């Protein structure tokens, strides 16, 4: 037995109920397509002494052109069989689509563990007790049967040479990209804890054979633990519907797509998306620049707009500031990381309970998510005390990355960064300058960040060299190489002066020399 897993933070809502052994409600999902010649024999091979532990068998006929469905019903009607549901899809859903329907039903029926069994008998039903036994450990989320764990077993079982080599090469690449150590990615003999299935977006997966690769990435991404057990290999006269070349292309595309999506590129719907907005760590990031600004200030009252889970607010509090957080969602832990939290939609007028008189308002990577950012900026002016300032960070659409995407005709959204698929507005530096001035602010300081090399990965000399070159380019031409613009803003000086003038008696200004305003010091 081998096990692999991930220490990554779960992205779904994985909740294990702790049931083990005989208490587990076990389901067997049989996917079948034109399996009339093998289905009954496969079902009959389910060990008799194991059948009492099976809560339900679900036979899913994927719109076969033969009598697979009728034979499934015939088996279900036998008195010695476990409770069985036989389904026939009215159209062919594909290998992955068939699993989606089956797993959704298993979750709906309240099963705890579901084992995938192929109706063509390629995977031995005699191994079902072995597939289920590891779930006595409540930390096991998936069990995969591997034909590659026992050296030479695949060859003895009749697996063709080209399939053995193809399996090993693909598995090696997939392990390398995903950081795993599975002995086989391509076995169709699998068992899942349904709480894990409910925690991952498997219904967004491919309808094809690469469904099995995508769900591996999802389980690991959710922090799940996968355990492998050896199974026998059997190749008979069953019909293979897999196009090997296309399958290899699809699974390689999937693992690369997953890796890129977790780094922020692309919008693959099958890769889970975190609820909370990520804290930007690393030298030169917008959050690092904001924190450096605030660390130079005395203890201040700070309003953090769009605070997400409060990770940035927590850092600001550690620097001695009192932080009030505002966000449309109340994420786990946000009230512990802020001094005060208010739930509010930033697209609407801010509620009065937020108060006013703030020394600093932070809007870190927020206004690009709003349909009318000017409305929020004008509200912020009213929340600042005299002498207070707004710290604003915004992605730079003039950066070479989106410029290149547009120029090459491959413009599209990403999961994060400048082309984040939740961005409603795009800004260049000139557009941003114009907007903040129109909203009543003066720019007292501005800077640009470099590439976010942290999420892309890598370390050592190469990363340091890329960082050094990028930093120099950002200094030379921030409009092209700056990844984000960070502004420090204060309300227009003339607005403050105008308020002061109202309080000054008219006679106090009458002796001023013609042609001089007398307010230059303001």
Short mmCIF file of N, CA and C in Angstrom, two decimals, residues 334-492:
data_model
loop_
_atom_site.label_atom_id
_atom_site.label_comp_id
_atom_site.label_asym_id
_atom_site.label_seq_id
_atom_site.Cartn_x
_atom_site.Cartn_y
_atom_site.Cartn_z
N UNK A 334 -12.39 36.52 10.03
CA UNK A 334 -12.20 37.94 9.76
C UNK A 334 -12.40 38.79 11.01
N UNK A 335 -13.33 38.42 11.88
CA UNK A 335 -13.57 39.22 13.10
C UNK A 335 -12.43 39.08 14.10
N UNK A 336 -11.70 37.97 14.02
CA UNK A 336 -10.54 37.81 14.90
C UNK A 336 -9.34 38.61 14.41
N UNK A 337 -9.31 38.89 13.10
CA UNK A 337 -8.15 39.58 12.53
C UNK A 337 -8.35 41.08 12.42
N UNK A 338 -9.55 41.56 12.69
CA UNK A 338 -9.83 42.99 12.66
C UNK A 338 -10.31 43.44 14.03
N UNK A 339 -10.20 44.74 14.30
CA UNK A 339 -10.74 45.28 15.54
C UNK A 339 -12.25 45.41 15.46
N UNK A 340 -12.74 45.57 14.23
CA UNK A 340 -14.18 45.74 14.01
C UNK A 340 -14.46 45.34 12.58
N UNK A 341 -15.56 44.65 12.33
CA UNK A 341 -15.88 44.22 10.97
C UNK A 341 -17.31 44.60 10.63
N UNK A 342 -17.51 45.09 9.40
CA UNK A 342 -18.84 45.41 8.90
C UNK A 342 -19.04 44.73 7.55
N UNK A 343 -20.16 44.08 7.41
CA UNK A 343 -20.48 43.46 6.12
C UNK A 343 -21.24 44.49 5.27
N UNK A 344 -20.68 44.80 4.12
CA UNK A 344 -21.30 45.82 3.26
C UNK A 344 -20.87 45.60 1.81
N UNK A 345 -21.79 45.82 0.90
CA UNK A 345 -21.53 45.73 -0.52
C UNK A 345 -20.93 47.06 -0.98
N UNK A 346 -19.71 47.02 -1.49
CA UNK A 346 -19.03 48.24 -1.88
C UNK A 346 -19.61 48.88 -3.14
N UNK A 347 -20.52 48.17 -3.81
CA UNK A 347 -21.23 48.77 -4.94
C UNK A 347 -22.35 49.70 -4.47
N UNK A 348 -22.68 49.65 -3.18
CA UNK A 348 -23.75 50.47 -2.62
C UNK A 348 -23.16 51.50 -1.65
N UNK A 349 -23.94 52.51 -1.27
CA UNK A 349 -23.44 53.48 -0.28
C UNK A 349 -23.03 52.76 1.01
N UNK A 350 -21.90 53.17 1.56
CA UNK A 350 -21.41 52.54 2.78
C UNK A 350 -22.34 52.85 3.95
N UNK A 351 -22.62 51.87 4.80
CA UNK A 351 -23.54 52.10 5.92
C UNK A 351 -22.95 53.08 6.93
N UNK A 352 -23.80 53.88 7.59
CA UNK A 352 -23.30 54.91 8.53
C UNK A 352 -22.56 54.33 9.73
N UNK A 353 -22.84 53.07 10.11
CA UNK A 353 -22.17 52.51 11.28
C UNK A 353 -20.67 52.33 11.09
N UNK A 354 -20.19 52.44 9.84
CA UNK A 354 -18.75 52.37 9.60
C UNK A 354 -18.05 53.58 10.23
N UNK A 355 -18.76 54.68 10.33
CA UNK A 355 -18.21 55.86 10.97
C UNK A 355 -17.35 56.69 10.02
N UNK A 356 -16.59 57.62 10.57
CA UNK A 356 -15.74 58.51 9.78
C UNK A 356 -14.54 58.91 10.63
N UNK A 357 -13.77 59.88 10.14
CA UNK A 357 -12.61 60.36 10.87
C UNK A 357 -11.43 59.42 10.83
N UNK A 358 -11.29 58.68 9.74
CA UNK A 358 -10.19 57.73 9.63
C UNK A 358 -8.90 58.43 9.23
N UNK A 359 -7.80 57.96 9.81
CA UNK A 359 -6.49 58.47 9.42
C UNK A 359 -6.08 57.95 8.05
N UNK A 360 -6.39 56.69 7.81
CA UNK A 360 -6.01 56.04 6.55
C UNK A 360 -7.17 55.15 6.09
N UNK A 361 -7.47 55.22 4.81
CA UNK A 361 -8.37 54.26 4.18
C UNK A 361 -7.55 53.46 3.18
N UNK A 362 -7.61 52.14 3.27
CA UNK A 362 -6.88 51.27 2.35
C UNK A 362 -7.88 50.61 1.40
N UNK A 363 -7.64 50.77 0.11
CA UNK A 363 -8.43 50.09 -0.92
C UNK A 363 -7.44 49.30 -1.77
N UNK A 364 -7.04 48.14 -1.28
CA UNK A 364 -6.03 47.33 -1.94
C UNK A 364 -6.63 46.40 -2.96
N UNK A 365 -6.44 46.71 -4.24
CA UNK A 365 -6.94 45.87 -5.35
C UNK A 365 -8.45 45.65 -5.24
N UNK A 366 -9.18 46.76 -5.11
CA UNK A 366 -10.63 46.69 -4.90
C UNK A 366 -11.41 47.36 -6.03
N UNK A 367 -11.01 48.55 -6.44
CA UNK A 367 -11.88 49.33 -7.32
C UNK A 367 -12.04 48.70 -8.69
N UNK A 368 -11.10 47.85 -9.10
CA UNK A 368 -11.24 47.19 -10.40
C UNK A 368 -12.38 46.16 -10.39
N UNK A 369 -12.86 45.80 -9.21
CA UNK A 369 -13.97 44.85 -9.09
C UNK A 369 -15.33 45.56 -9.08
N UNK A 370 -15.35 46.88 -9.14
CA UNK A 370 -16.59 47.65 -9.00
C UNK A 370 -17.02 48.20 -10.35
N UNK A 371 -18.33 48.23 -10.55
CA UNK A 371 -18.85 48.80 -11.80
C UNK A 371 -18.76 50.32 -11.81
N UNK A 372 -18.85 50.96 -10.63
CA UNK A 372 -18.75 52.41 -10.54
C UNK A 372 -17.77 52.78 -9.42
N UNK A 373 -16.47 52.61 -9.65
CA UNK A 373 -15.50 52.88 -8.59
C UNK A 373 -15.48 54.34 -8.13
N UNK A 374 -15.88 55.26 -9.02
CA UNK A 374 -15.90 56.68 -8.63
C UNK A 374 -16.81 56.92 -7.44
N UNK A 375 -17.91 56.18 -7.37
CA UNK A 375 -18.85 56.39 -6.26
C UNK A 375 -18.19 56.05 -4.93
N UNK A 376 -17.42 54.98 -4.90
CA UNK A 376 -16.74 54.59 -3.66
C UNK A 376 -15.67 55.62 -3.29
N UNK A 377 -14.90 56.08 -4.28
CA UNK A 377 -13.84 57.03 -3.98
C UNK A 377 -14.40 58.34 -3.43
N UNK A 378 -15.53 58.77 -3.94
CA UNK A 378 -16.13 60.01 -3.41
C UNK A 378 -16.62 59.81 -1.98
N UNK A 379 -17.11 58.62 -1.68
CA UNK A 379 -17.51 58.33 -0.30
C UNK A 379 -16.31 58.33 0.64
N UNK A 380 -15.18 57.81 0.15
CA UNK A 380 -13.98 57.73 0.98
C UNK A 380 -13.55 59.13 1.42
N UNK A 381 -13.68 60.12 0.56
CA UNK A 381 -13.30 61.50 0.93
C UNK A 381 -14.03 61.94 2.19
N UNK A 382 -15.27 61.53 2.32
CA UNK A 382 -16.07 61.95 3.48
C UNK A 382 -15.69 61.16 4.74
N UNK A 383 -15.01 60.05 4.59
CA UNK A 383 -14.65 59.22 5.74
C UNK A 383 -13.30 59.61 6.36
N UNK A 384 -12.49 60.36 5.60
CA UNK A 384 -11.16 60.72 6.08
C UNK A 384 -11.21 61.95 7.00
N UNK A 385 -10.39 61.95 8.02
CA UNK A 385 -10.24 63.14 8.84
C UNK A 385 -9.39 64.14 8.06
N UNK A 386 -9.38 65.42 8.43
CA UNK A 386 -8.47 66.38 7.78
C UNK A 386 -7.03 65.89 7.90
N UNK A 387 -6.35 65.84 6.81
CA UNK A 387 -4.99 65.33 6.79
C UNK A 387 -4.90 63.84 6.57
N UNK A 388 -6.04 63.16 6.53
CA UNK A 388 -6.03 61.72 6.28
C UNK A 388 -5.74 61.41 4.83
N UNK A 389 -5.44 60.13 4.56
CA UNK A 389 -5.07 59.77 3.20
C UNK A 389 -5.65 58.42 2.80
N UNK A 390 -5.80 58.27 1.50
CA UNK A 390 -6.27 57.02 0.90
C UNK A 390 -5.07 56.33 0.25
N UNK A 391 -4.91 55.03 0.55
CA UNK A 391 -3.88 54.21 -0.09
C UNK A 391 -4.60 53.27 -1.05
N UNK A 392 -4.25 53.40 -2.33
CA UNK A 392 -4.99 52.72 -3.39
C UNK A 392 -4.03 51.91 -4.24
N UNK A 393 -4.34 50.63 -4.46
CA UNK A 393 -3.55 49.82 -5.40
C UNK A 393 -4.47 49.25 -6.46
N UNK A 394 -3.99 49.28 -7.71
CA UNK A 394 -4.80 48.89 -8.86
C UNK A 394 -3.91 48.19 -9.88
N UNK A 395 -4.35 47.07 -10.47
CA UNK A 395 -3.56 46.43 -11.52
C UNK A 395 -3.41 47.34 -12.75
N UNK A 396 -2.28 47.20 -13.41
CA UNK A 396 -1.95 48.04 -14.57
C UNK A 396 -2.26 47.31 -15.87
N UNK A 397 -3.33 47.72 -16.53
CA UNK A 397 -3.70 47.08 -17.80
C UNK A 397 -2.70 47.42 -18.90
N UNK A 398 -1.88 48.44 -18.69
CA UNK A 398 -0.86 48.78 -19.67
C UNK A 398 0.38 47.90 -19.57
N UNK A 399 0.40 46.96 -18.61
CA UNK A 399 1.54 46.05 -18.46
C UNK A 399 1.72 45.21 -19.73
N UNK A 400 2.96 44.79 -19.97
CA UNK A 400 3.25 44.06 -21.21
C UNK A 400 2.47 42.77 -21.35
N UNK A 401 2.07 42.14 -20.23
CA UNK A 401 1.36 40.85 -20.33
C UNK A 401 -0.01 41.01 -20.99
N UNK A 402 -0.93 41.88 -20.46
CA UNK A 402 -2.20 42.04 -21.17
C UNK A 402 -2.04 42.69 -22.54
N UNK A 403 -1.06 43.58 -22.69
CA UNK A 403 -0.83 44.17 -24.01
C UNK A 403 -0.50 43.07 -25.03
N UNK A 404 0.35 42.14 -24.64
CA UNK A 404 0.74 41.06 -25.55
C UNK A 404 -0.45 40.15 -25.87
N UNK A 405 -1.25 39.86 -24.85
CA UNK A 405 -2.42 39.01 -25.08
C UNK A 405 -3.36 39.64 -26.10
N UNK A 406 -3.59 40.95 -25.95
CA UNK A 406 -4.48 41.65 -26.88
C UNK A 406 -3.86 41.69 -28.27
N UNK A 407 -2.56 42.02 -28.36
CA UNK A 407 -1.90 42.14 -29.65
C UNK A 407 -1.90 40.82 -30.42
N UNK A 408 -1.80 39.70 -29.69
CA UNK A 408 -1.77 38.39 -30.34
C UNK A 408 -3.16 37.82 -30.59
N UNK A 409 -4.18 38.55 -30.17
CA UNK A 409 -5.55 38.09 -30.39
C UNK A 409 -5.97 36.96 -29.50
N UNK A 410 -5.31 36.80 -28.34
CA UNK A 410 -5.66 35.71 -27.41
C UNK A 410 -6.09 36.29 -26.07
N UNK A 411 -6.73 37.44 -26.12
CA UNK A 411 -7.21 38.05 -24.88
C UNK A 411 -8.20 37.11 -24.20
N UNK A 412 -8.04 36.98 -22.91
CA UNK A 412 -8.96 36.16 -22.10
C UNK A 412 -8.69 36.44 -20.65
N UNK A 413 -9.54 35.91 -19.78
CA UNK A 413 -9.41 36.17 -18.36
C UNK A 413 -8.59 35.08 -17.66
N UNK A 414 -8.02 35.47 -16.51
CA UNK A 414 -7.28 34.56 -15.66
C UNK A 414 -7.99 34.45 -14.31
N UNK A 415 -7.47 33.59 -13.46
CA UNK A 415 -8.05 33.41 -12.13
C UNK A 415 -7.58 34.48 -11.15
N UNK A 416 -6.49 35.14 -11.46
CA UNK A 416 -5.99 36.22 -10.62
C UNK A 416 -5.12 37.11 -11.47
N UNK A 417 -4.63 38.18 -10.87
CA UNK A 417 -3.73 39.07 -11.60
C UNK A 417 -4.48 40.14 -12.36
N UNK A 418 -3.82 40.73 -13.33
CA UNK A 418 -4.38 41.85 -14.08
C UNK A 418 -5.66 41.46 -14.79
N UNK A 419 -5.70 40.24 -15.33
CA UNK A 419 -6.87 39.78 -16.09
C UNK A 419 -7.76 38.87 -15.26
N UNK A 420 -7.78 39.09 -13.96
CA UNK A 420 -8.67 38.36 -13.05
C UNK A 420 -10.10 38.39 -13.61
N UNK A 421 -10.74 37.22 -13.65
CA UNK A 421 -12.07 37.16 -14.27
C UNK A 421 -13.16 37.83 -13.45
N UNK A 422 -12.83 38.34 -12.25
CA UNK A 422 -13.80 39.11 -11.48
C UNK A 422 -13.62 40.62 -11.66
N UNK A 423 -12.63 41.03 -12.47
CA UNK A 423 -12.42 42.46 -12.70
C UNK A 423 -13.46 43.01 -13.67
N UNK A 424 -14.07 44.12 -13.28
CA UNK A 424 -15.06 44.77 -14.13
C UNK A 424 -14.49 45.98 -14.85
N UNK A 425 -13.41 46.54 -14.32
CA UNK A 425 -12.80 47.73 -14.91
C UNK A 425 -11.30 47.51 -15.07
N UNK A 426 -10.73 48.09 -16.12
CA UNK A 426 -9.29 48.02 -16.35
C UNK A 426 -8.73 49.44 -16.36
N UNK A 427 -7.52 49.60 -15.79
CA UNK A 427 -6.92 50.92 -15.66
C UNK A 427 -5.48 50.92 -16.14
N UNK A 428 -5.12 51.97 -16.88
CA UNK A 428 -3.73 52.31 -17.09
C UNK A 428 -3.39 53.41 -16.09
N UNK A 429 -2.12 53.80 -16.01
CA UNK A 429 -1.75 54.83 -15.04
C UNK A 429 -2.42 56.15 -15.35
N UNK A 430 -2.49 56.52 -16.63
CA UNK A 430 -3.10 57.81 -16.98
C UNK A 430 -4.59 57.82 -16.67
N UNK A 431 -5.28 56.72 -16.94
CA UNK A 431 -6.71 56.64 -16.61
C UNK A 431 -6.93 56.71 -15.11
N UNK A 432 -6.07 56.03 -14.35
CA UNK A 432 -6.20 56.04 -12.90
C UNK A 432 -5.95 57.44 -12.34
N UNK A 433 -4.91 58.10 -12.83
CA UNK A 433 -4.64 59.47 -12.39
C UNK A 433 -5.83 60.38 -12.64
N UNK A 434 -6.37 60.27 -13.85
CA UNK A 434 -7.50 61.14 -14.21
C UNK A 434 -8.71 60.87 -13.31
N UNK A 435 -8.98 59.59 -13.03
CA UNK A 435 -10.16 59.27 -12.24
C UNK A 435 -10.04 59.77 -10.80
N UNK A 436 -8.87 59.56 -10.17
CA UNK A 436 -8.76 59.97 -8.77
C UNK A 436 -8.83 61.49 -8.65
N UNK A 437 -8.32 62.21 -9.63
CA UNK A 437 -8.42 63.67 -9.59
C UNK A 437 -9.86 64.12 -9.79
N UNK A 438 -10.56 63.45 -10.70
CA UNK A 438 -11.98 63.78 -10.90
C UNK A 438 -12.80 63.51 -9.64
N UNK A 439 -12.33 62.57 -8.82
CA UNK A 439 -13.06 62.22 -7.60
C UNK A 439 -12.61 63.06 -6.40
N UNK A 440 -11.74 64.05 -6.63
CA UNK A 440 -11.40 64.99 -5.57
C UNK A 440 -10.15 64.67 -4.80
N UNK A 441 -9.19 63.94 -5.41
CA UNK A 441 -7.97 63.59 -4.71
C UNK A 441 -6.74 64.14 -5.43
N UNK A 442 -5.72 64.46 -4.64
CA UNK A 442 -4.39 64.76 -5.15
C UNK A 442 -3.48 63.56 -4.89
N UNK A 443 -2.55 63.32 -5.80
CA UNK A 443 -1.59 62.22 -5.63
C UNK A 443 -0.36 62.77 -4.92
N UNK A 444 -0.07 62.22 -3.75
CA UNK A 444 1.11 62.68 -3.01
C UNK A 444 2.28 61.73 -3.19
N UNK A 445 2.02 60.49 -3.59
CA UNK A 445 3.09 59.53 -3.85
C UNK A 445 2.53 58.41 -4.70
N UNK A 446 3.35 57.88 -5.57
CA UNK A 446 2.94 56.72 -6.37
C UNK A 446 4.14 55.83 -6.63
N UNK A 447 3.86 54.56 -6.78
CA UNK A 447 4.91 53.58 -7.09
C UNK A 447 4.30 52.46 -7.91
N UNK A 448 5.16 51.64 -8.48
CA UNK A 448 4.70 50.50 -9.28
C UNK A 448 5.37 49.23 -8.78
N UNK A 449 4.66 48.14 -8.82
CA UNK A 449 5.21 46.85 -8.40
C UNK A 449 5.73 46.09 -9.61
N UNK A 450 6.58 45.10 -9.35
CA UNK A 450 7.07 44.24 -10.41
C UNK A 450 6.22 42.99 -10.55
N UNK A 451 6.71 42.06 -11.35
CA UNK A 451 5.99 40.81 -11.58
C UNK A 451 5.80 40.03 -10.28
N UNK A 452 4.64 39.39 -10.09
CA UNK A 452 4.41 38.56 -8.90
C UNK A 452 5.05 37.20 -9.07
N UNK A 453 6.35 37.12 -8.87
CA UNK A 453 7.06 35.88 -9.13
C UNK A 453 6.75 34.79 -8.12
N UNK A 454 6.27 35.18 -6.93
CA UNK A 454 5.93 34.19 -5.91
C UNK A 454 4.90 33.19 -6.37
N UNK A 455 3.71 33.63 -6.84
CA UNK A 455 2.70 32.68 -7.30
C UNK A 455 3.15 31.83 -8.47
N UNK A 456 4.04 32.36 -9.33
CA UNK A 456 4.50 31.60 -10.47
C UNK A 456 5.42 30.48 -10.04
N UNK A 457 6.07 30.66 -8.88
CA UNK A 457 6.94 29.62 -8.35
C UNK A 457 8.40 29.86 -8.73
N UNK A 458 9.23 29.03 -8.18
CA UNK A 458 10.65 29.13 -8.48
C UNK A 458 11.39 29.91 -7.41
N UNK A 459 12.66 29.60 -7.28
CA UNK A 459 13.50 30.29 -6.31
C UNK A 459 14.93 30.15 -6.76
N UNK A 460 15.81 30.78 -6.03
CA UNK A 460 17.22 30.66 -6.32
C UNK A 460 17.72 31.74 -7.25
N UNK A 461 18.83 31.45 -7.91
CA UNK A 461 19.51 32.47 -8.71
C UNK A 461 18.69 32.94 -9.90
N UNK A 462 18.01 32.01 -10.56
CA UNK A 462 17.24 32.40 -11.74
C UNK A 462 16.15 33.40 -11.36
N UNK A 463 15.40 33.08 -10.30
CA UNK A 463 14.33 33.98 -9.86
C UNK A 463 14.90 35.33 -9.44
N UNK A 464 16.05 35.31 -8.74
CA UNK A 464 16.68 36.55 -8.31
C UNK A 464 17.11 37.38 -9.51
N UNK A 465 17.62 36.72 -10.55
CA UNK A 465 18.04 37.44 -11.75
C UNK A 465 16.85 38.05 -12.48
N UNK A 466 15.77 37.27 -12.59
CA UNK A 466 14.55 37.79 -13.23
C UNK A 466 14.01 38.97 -12.44
N UNK A 467 14.01 38.86 -11.12
CA UNK A 467 13.53 39.95 -10.28
C UNK A 467 14.37 41.21 -10.47
N UNK A 468 15.70 41.06 -10.54
CA UNK A 468 16.58 42.21 -10.71
C UNK A 468 16.31 42.92 -12.04
N UNK A 469 16.17 42.13 -13.11
CA UNK A 469 15.90 42.72 -14.42
C UNK A 469 14.54 43.40 -14.43
N UNK A 470 13.54 42.72 -13.87
CA UNK A 470 12.19 43.29 -13.86
C UNK A 470 12.13 44.58 -13.05
N UNK A 471 12.81 44.61 -11.91
CA UNK A 471 12.82 45.83 -11.09
C UNK A 471 13.41 47.00 -11.86
N UNK A 472 14.48 46.74 -12.60
CA UNK A 472 15.10 47.82 -13.38
C UNK A 472 14.15 48.32 -14.47
N UNK A 473 13.47 47.38 -15.13
CA UNK A 473 12.53 47.76 -16.18
C UNK A 473 11.36 48.55 -15.61
N UNK A 474 10.89 48.16 -14.42
CA UNK A 474 9.79 48.89 -13.78
C UNK A 474 10.20 50.33 -13.50
N UNK A 475 11.44 50.53 -13.04
CA UNK A 475 11.91 51.89 -12.78
C UNK A 475 12.05 52.70 -14.06
N UNK A 476 12.49 52.03 -15.14
CA UNK A 476 12.68 52.74 -16.40
C UNK A 476 11.36 53.11 -17.05
N UNK A 477 10.39 52.19 -17.03
CA UNK A 477 9.12 52.47 -17.69
C UNK A 477 7.98 51.78 -16.95
N UNK A 478 7.49 52.40 -15.88
CA UNK A 478 6.45 51.76 -15.06
C UNK A 478 5.14 51.55 -15.80
N UNK A 479 4.84 52.35 -16.81
CA UNK A 479 3.57 52.18 -17.52
C UNK A 479 3.55 50.89 -18.33
N UNK A 480 4.72 50.36 -18.71
CA UNK A 480 4.78 49.13 -19.49
C UNK A 480 5.15 47.93 -18.64
N UNK A 481 5.99 48.12 -17.64
CA UNK A 481 6.50 47.01 -16.85
C UNK A 481 5.95 46.97 -15.42
N UNK A 482 5.29 48.03 -14.98
CA UNK A 482 4.67 48.00 -13.67
C UNK A 482 3.46 47.09 -13.65
N UNK A 483 3.44 46.13 -12.73
CA UNK A 483 2.33 45.18 -12.65
C UNK A 483 1.12 45.80 -11.96
N UNK A 484 1.37 46.61 -10.94
CA UNK A 484 0.32 47.33 -10.24
C UNK A 484 0.80 48.73 -9.92
N UNK A 485 -0.15 49.64 -9.85
CA UNK A 485 0.14 51.00 -9.41
C UNK A 485 -0.37 51.16 -7.99
N UNK A 486 0.45 51.77 -7.13
CA UNK A 486 0.07 52.04 -5.75
C UNK A 486 0.16 53.54 -5.53
N UNK A 487 -0.98 54.16 -5.19
CA UNK A 487 -1.06 55.60 -4.99
C UNK A 487 -1.33 55.92 -3.53
N UNK A 488 -0.71 57.01 -3.04
CA UNK A 488 -1.14 57.65 -1.80
C UNK A 488 -1.86 58.93 -2.18
N UNK A 489 -3.08 59.10 -1.71
CA UNK A 489 -3.93 60.20 -2.13
C UNK A 489 -4.43 60.98 -0.92
N UNK A 490 -4.62 62.29 -1.12
CA UNK A 490 -5.27 63.14 -0.12
C UNK A 490 -6.34 63.96 -0.83
N UNK A 491 -7.38 64.37 -0.13
CA UNK A 491 -8.38 65.22 -0.77
C UNK A 491 -7.74 66.49 -1.33
N UNK A 492 -8.32 67.03 -2.41
CA UNK A 492 -7.79 68.23 -3.05
C UNK A 492 -7.49 69.31 -2.03
#
